CSV table of C-alpha atoms in Angstrom, one decimal:
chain,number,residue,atom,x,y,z
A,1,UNK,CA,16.6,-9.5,-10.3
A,2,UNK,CA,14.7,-7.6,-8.4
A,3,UNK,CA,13.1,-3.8,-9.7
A,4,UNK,CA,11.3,-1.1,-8.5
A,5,UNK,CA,8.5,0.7,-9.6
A,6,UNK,CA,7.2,4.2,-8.3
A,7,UNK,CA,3.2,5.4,-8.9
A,8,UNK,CA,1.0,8.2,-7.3
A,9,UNK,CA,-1.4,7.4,-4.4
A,10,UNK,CA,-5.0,9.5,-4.3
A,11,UNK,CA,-6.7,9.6,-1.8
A,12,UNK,CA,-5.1,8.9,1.7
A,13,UNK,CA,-6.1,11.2,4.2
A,14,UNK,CA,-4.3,10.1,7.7
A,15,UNK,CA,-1.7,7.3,8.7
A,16,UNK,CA,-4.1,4.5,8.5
A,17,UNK,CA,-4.6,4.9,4.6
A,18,UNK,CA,-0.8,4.7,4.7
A,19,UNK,CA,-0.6,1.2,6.6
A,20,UNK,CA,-3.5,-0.1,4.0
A,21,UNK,CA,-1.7,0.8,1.0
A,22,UNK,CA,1.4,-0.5,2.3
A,23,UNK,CA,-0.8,-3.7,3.2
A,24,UNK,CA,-2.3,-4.2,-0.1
A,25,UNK,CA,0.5,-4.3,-1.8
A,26,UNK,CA,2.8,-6.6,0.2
A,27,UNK,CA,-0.7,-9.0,-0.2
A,28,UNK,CA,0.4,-9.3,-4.0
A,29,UNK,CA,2.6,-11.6,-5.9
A,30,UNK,CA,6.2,-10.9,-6.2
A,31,UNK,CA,6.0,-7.9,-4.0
A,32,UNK,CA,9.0,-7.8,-1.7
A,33,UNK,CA,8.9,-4.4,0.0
A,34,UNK,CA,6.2,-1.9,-0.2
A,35,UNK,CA,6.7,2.1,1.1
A,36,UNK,CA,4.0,4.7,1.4
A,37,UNK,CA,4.5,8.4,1.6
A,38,UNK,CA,1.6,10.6,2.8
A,39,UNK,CA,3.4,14.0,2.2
A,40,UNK,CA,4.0,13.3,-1.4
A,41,UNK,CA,1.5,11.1,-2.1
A,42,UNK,CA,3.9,7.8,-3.7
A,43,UNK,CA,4.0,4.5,-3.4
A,44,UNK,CA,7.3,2.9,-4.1
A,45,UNK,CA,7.4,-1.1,-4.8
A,46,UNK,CA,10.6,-3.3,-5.1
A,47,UNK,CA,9.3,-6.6,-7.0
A,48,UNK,CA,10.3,-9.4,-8.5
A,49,UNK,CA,9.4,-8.7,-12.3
A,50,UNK,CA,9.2,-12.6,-12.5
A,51,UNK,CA,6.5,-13.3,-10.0
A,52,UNK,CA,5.0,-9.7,-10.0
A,53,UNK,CA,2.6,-7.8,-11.7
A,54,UNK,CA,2.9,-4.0,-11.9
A,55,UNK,CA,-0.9,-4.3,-13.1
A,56,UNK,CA,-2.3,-6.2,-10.2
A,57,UNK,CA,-0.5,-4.0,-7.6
A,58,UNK,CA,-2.6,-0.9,-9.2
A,59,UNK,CA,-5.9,-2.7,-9.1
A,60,UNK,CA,-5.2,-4.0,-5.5
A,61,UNK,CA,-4.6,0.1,-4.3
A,62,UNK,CA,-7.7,1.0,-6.3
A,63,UNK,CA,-9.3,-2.0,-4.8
A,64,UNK,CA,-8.7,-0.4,-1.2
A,65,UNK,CA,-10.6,2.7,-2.4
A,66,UNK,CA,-7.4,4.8,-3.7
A,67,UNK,CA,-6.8,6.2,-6.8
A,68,UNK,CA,-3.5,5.6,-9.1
A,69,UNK,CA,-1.9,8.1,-10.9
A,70,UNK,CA,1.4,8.3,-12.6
A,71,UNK,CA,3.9,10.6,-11.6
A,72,UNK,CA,4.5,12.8,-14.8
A,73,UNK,CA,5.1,16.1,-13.0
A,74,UNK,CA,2.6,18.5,-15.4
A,75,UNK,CA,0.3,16.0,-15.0
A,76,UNK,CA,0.5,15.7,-11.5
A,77,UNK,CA,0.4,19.2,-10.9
A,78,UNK,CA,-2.7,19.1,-12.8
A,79,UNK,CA,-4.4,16.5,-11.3
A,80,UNK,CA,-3.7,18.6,-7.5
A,81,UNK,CA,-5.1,21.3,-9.4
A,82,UNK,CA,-8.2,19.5,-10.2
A,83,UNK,CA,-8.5,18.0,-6.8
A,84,UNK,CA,-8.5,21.1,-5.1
A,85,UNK,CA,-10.9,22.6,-7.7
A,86,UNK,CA,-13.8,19.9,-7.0
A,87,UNK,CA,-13.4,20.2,-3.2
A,88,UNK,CA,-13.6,23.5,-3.1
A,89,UNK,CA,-17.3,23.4,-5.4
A,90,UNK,CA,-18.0,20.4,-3.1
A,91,UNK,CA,-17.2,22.7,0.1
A,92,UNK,CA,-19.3,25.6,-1.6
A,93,UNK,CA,-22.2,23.3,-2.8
A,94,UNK,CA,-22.4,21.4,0.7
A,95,UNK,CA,-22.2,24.8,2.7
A,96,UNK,CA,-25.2,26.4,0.5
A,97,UNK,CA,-27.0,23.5,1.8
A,98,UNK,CA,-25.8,23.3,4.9
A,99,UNK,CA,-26.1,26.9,6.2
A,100,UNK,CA,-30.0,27.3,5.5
A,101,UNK,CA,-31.0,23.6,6.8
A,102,UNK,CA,-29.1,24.7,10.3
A,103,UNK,CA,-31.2,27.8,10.3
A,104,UNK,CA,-34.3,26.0,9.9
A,105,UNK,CA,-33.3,23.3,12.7
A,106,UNK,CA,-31.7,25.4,15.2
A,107,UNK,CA,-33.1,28.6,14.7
A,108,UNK,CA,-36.6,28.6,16.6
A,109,UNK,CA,-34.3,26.9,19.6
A,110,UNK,CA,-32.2,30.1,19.8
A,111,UNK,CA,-35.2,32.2,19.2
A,112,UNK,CA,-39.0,31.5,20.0
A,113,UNK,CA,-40.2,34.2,18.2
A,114,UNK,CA,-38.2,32.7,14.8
A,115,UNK,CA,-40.0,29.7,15.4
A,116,UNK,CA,-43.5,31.0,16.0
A,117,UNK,CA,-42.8,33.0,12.3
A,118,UNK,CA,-41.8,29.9,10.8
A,119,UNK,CA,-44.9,28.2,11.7
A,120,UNK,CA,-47.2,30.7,10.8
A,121,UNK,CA,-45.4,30.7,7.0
A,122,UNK,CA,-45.2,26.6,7.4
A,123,UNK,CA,-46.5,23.6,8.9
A,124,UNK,CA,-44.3,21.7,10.9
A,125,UNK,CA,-44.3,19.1,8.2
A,126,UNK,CA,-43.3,21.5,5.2
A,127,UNK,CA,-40.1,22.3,7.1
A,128,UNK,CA,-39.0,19.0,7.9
A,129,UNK,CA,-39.6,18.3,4.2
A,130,UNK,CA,-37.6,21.0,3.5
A,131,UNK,CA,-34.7,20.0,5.5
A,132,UNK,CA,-34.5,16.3,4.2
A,133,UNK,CA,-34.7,18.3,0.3
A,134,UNK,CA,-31.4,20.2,1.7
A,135,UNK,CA,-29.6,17.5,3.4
A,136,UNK,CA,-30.2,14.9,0.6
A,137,UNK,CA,-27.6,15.9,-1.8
A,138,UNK,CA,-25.0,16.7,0.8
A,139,UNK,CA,-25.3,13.3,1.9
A,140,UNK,CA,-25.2,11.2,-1.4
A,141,UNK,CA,-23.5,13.9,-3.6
A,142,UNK,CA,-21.0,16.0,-1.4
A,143,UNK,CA,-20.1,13.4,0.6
A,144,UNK,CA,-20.3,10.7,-2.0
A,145,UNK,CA,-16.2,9.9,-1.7
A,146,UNK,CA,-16.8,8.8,2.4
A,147,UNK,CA,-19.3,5.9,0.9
A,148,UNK,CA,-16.6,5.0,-1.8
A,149,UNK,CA,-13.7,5.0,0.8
A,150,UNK,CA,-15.8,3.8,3.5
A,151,UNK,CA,-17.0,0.7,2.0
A,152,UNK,CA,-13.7,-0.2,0.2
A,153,UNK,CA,-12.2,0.3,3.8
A,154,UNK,CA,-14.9,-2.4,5.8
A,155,UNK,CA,-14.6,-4.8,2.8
A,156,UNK,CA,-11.0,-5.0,3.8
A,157,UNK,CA,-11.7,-5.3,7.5
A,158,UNK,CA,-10.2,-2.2,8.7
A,159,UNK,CA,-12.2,0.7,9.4
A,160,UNK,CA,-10.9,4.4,9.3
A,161,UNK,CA,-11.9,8.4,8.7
A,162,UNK,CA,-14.0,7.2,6.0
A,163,UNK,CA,-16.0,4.7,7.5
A,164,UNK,CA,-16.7,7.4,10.6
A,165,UNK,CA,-17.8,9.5,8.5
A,166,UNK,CA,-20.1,7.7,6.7
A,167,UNK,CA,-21.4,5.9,9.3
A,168,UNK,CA,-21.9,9.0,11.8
A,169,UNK,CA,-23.5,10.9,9.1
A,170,UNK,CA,-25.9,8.0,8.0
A,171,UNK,CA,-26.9,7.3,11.2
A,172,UNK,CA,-28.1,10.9,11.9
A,173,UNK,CA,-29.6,10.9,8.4
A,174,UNK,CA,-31.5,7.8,8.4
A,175,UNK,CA,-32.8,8.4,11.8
A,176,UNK,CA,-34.2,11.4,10.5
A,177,UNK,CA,-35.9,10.3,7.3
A,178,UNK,CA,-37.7,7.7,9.6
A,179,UNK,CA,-38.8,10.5,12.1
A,180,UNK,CA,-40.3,11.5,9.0
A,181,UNK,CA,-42.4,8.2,7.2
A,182,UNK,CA,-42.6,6.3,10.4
A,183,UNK,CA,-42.6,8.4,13.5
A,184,UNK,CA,-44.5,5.7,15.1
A,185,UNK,CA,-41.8,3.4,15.2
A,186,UNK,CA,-40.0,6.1,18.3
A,187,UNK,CA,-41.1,6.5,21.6
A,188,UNK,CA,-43.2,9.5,22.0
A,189,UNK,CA,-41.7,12.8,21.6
A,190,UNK,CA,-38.1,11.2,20.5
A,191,UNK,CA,-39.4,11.1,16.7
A,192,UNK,CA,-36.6,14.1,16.2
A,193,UNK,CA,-34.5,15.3,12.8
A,194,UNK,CA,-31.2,15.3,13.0
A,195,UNK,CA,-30.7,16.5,9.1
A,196,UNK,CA,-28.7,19.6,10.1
A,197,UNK,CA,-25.9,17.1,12.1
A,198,UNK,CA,-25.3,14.7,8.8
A,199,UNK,CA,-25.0,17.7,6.9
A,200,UNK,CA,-22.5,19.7,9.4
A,201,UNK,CA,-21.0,16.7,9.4
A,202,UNK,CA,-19.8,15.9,6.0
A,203,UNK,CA,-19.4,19.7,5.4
A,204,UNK,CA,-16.7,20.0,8.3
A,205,UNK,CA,-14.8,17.1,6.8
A,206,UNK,CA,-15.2,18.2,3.2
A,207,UNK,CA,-13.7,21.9,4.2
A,208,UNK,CA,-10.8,20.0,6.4
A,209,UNK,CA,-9.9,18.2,3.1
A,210,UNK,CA,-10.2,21.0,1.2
A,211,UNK,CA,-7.6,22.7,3.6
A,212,UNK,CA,-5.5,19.3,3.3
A,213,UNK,CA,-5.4,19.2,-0.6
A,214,UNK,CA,-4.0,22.8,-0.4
A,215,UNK,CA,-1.3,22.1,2.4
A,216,UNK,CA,0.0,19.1,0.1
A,217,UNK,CA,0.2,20.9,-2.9
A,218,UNK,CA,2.3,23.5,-1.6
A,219,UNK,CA,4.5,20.7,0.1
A,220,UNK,CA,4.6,18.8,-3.1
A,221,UNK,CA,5.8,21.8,-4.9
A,222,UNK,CA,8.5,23.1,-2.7
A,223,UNK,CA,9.6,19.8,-2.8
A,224,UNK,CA,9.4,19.5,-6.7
A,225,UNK,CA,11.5,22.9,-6.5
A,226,UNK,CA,14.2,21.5,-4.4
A,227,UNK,CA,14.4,18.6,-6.3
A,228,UNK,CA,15.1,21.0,-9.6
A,229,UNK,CA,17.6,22.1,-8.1
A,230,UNK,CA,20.5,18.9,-8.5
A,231,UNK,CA,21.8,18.8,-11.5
A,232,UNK,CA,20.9,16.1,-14.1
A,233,UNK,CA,24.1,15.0,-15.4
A,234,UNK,CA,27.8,15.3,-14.0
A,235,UNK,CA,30.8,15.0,-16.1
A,236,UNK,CA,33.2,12.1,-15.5
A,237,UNK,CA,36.6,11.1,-16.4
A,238,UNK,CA,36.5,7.8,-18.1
A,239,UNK,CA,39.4,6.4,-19.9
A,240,UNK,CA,41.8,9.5,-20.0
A,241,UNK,CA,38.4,11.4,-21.1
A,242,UNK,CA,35.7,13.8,-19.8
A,243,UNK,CA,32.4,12.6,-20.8
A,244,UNK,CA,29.0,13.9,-19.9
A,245,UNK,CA,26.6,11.4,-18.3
A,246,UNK,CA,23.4,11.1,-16.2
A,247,UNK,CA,23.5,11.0,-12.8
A,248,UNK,CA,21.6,7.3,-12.6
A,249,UNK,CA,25.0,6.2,-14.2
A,250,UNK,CA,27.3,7.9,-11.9
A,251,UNK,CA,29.3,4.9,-10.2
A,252,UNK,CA,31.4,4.8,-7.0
A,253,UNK,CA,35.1,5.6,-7.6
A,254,UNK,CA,33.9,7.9,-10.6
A,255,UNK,CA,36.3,11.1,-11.0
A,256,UNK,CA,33.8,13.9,-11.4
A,257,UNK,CA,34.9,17.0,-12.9
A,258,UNK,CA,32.9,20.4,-11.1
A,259,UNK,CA,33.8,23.8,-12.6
A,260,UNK,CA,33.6,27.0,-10.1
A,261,UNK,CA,29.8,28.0,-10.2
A,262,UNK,CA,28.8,24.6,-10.5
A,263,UNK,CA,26.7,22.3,-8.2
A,264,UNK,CA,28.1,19.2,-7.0
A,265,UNK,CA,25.9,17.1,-8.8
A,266,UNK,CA,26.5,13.7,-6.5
A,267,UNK,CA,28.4,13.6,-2.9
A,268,UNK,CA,31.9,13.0,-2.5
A,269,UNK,CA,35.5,13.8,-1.4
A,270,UNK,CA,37.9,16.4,-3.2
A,271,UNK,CA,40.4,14.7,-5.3
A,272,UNK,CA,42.5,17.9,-6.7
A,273,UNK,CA,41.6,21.3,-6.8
A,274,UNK,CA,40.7,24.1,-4.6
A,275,UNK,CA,37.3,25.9,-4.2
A,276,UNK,CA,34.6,27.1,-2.2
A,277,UNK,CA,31.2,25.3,-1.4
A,278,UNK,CA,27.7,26.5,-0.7
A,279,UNK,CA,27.0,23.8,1.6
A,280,UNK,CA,22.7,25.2,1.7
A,281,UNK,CA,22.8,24.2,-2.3
């Protein structure tokens, strides 16, 4: 007999984390349906319990570069909580970084006279040194999760947001720290930095996530609050008797008893009585 099994799902950013969940999971043993919801972040499986392996199915998500969690509301909540907490230091760490490296790259192109006061305080050299100091940790620290996602994402074959971003970034980064120990290897005059772009970069995408992580926890929420709103147990008539019971055990054909002020607690047809309804409940 077949059962189902529901977990959390961290990490998805776009439709294309969705289809490689979903993906991963039909891949395993046993598994005969898999569904993915971006909005609330679940995974639902139905598997055969025989064949299947509730274990394996978790390490195959983590495998793809997501992160399981289990869907006990308080700690749930928490672990939005502490999601949106370390982007937004990651936003503010990456920005301090960010802003003062674009400054030094971009401002002596706006203005000449910024750039002939740079160079009277520095060499040339000092402040490209000084830009590779700032971009470095945005690169390998700030945007540390677009390496973990990115690579989990072409070990599997299929490329998305991540591996953009980490590629765009470490192109623009790499280039520059070459400008830097070998400018020979460029044609004269194209040994440029591009520190200021990996950085923007990853900043951007951090801050968009950021945003993300804060749209889906409000969603989650006002779903968890519509959701506390059916009742958890429904009385029924069962041999000549009203007894309370769960809603899970709720059965067609049931007889369910609903006093005036109640909510329905399952759908269904009145048998006897008269009332009134609040259909928006």
């Amino acid at each position: 007999m077949s059962e189902q099994i529901r977990f959390g799902v961290r990490g998805m950013t776009c439709a294309a984390c969705v289809g490689r969940v979903e993906r991963a999971l039909a891949k395993q043993p046993g598994v005969e349906g898999a569904t993915v919801n971006l909005a609330t972040e679940q995974a639902v499986v139905t598997f055969d319990p025989a064949a299947g392996d509730v274990a394996t199915m978790r390490e195959a998500v983590r495998d793809a570069g997501y992160d399981i969690v289990d869907l006990d509301d308080d700690a749930n909540g928490d672990i939005r909580e502490l999601e949106q907490a370390e982007l937004g230091r990651l936003v503010r760490f990456s920005a301090l970084c960010t802003l003062p490296l674009v400054a030094i790259a971009m401002g002596p192109m706006v203005s000449p006279a910024l750039g002939e006061a740079m160079t009277a305080l520095l060499p040339a050299a000092a402040w490209h040194w000084l830009e590779l100091i700032l971009a470095t940790p945005v690169q390998f620290y700030a945007g540390r999760r677009f390496y973990r996602q990115g690579f989990a994402e072409v070990r599997h074959l299929n490329p998305g947001m991540s591996t953009l971003v980490m590629m765009g970034s470490s192109a623009a980064y790499a280039y520059s720290v070459l400008a830097i120990f070998a400018p020979g290897l460029f044609p004269p005059g194209t040994a440029n930095l591009y520190f200021e772009a990996s950085a923007t970069i990853i900043t951007l995408i951090l801050a968009g996530k950021f945003l993300e992580a804060r749209a889906k926890g409000r969603t989650s929420a006002a779903i968890r609050k519509l959701m506390e709103l059916q009742p958890r147990s429904a009385r029924v008539q069962r041999d000549g008797k009203v007894v309370e019971i769960p809603i899970s055990e709720v059965v067609p054909d049931d007889s369910v008893r609903v006093r005036p002020g109640e909510r329905s607690p399952v759908d269904g047809g009145v048998g006897e009585g008269r009332s009134y309804v609040d259909g928006s409940m």
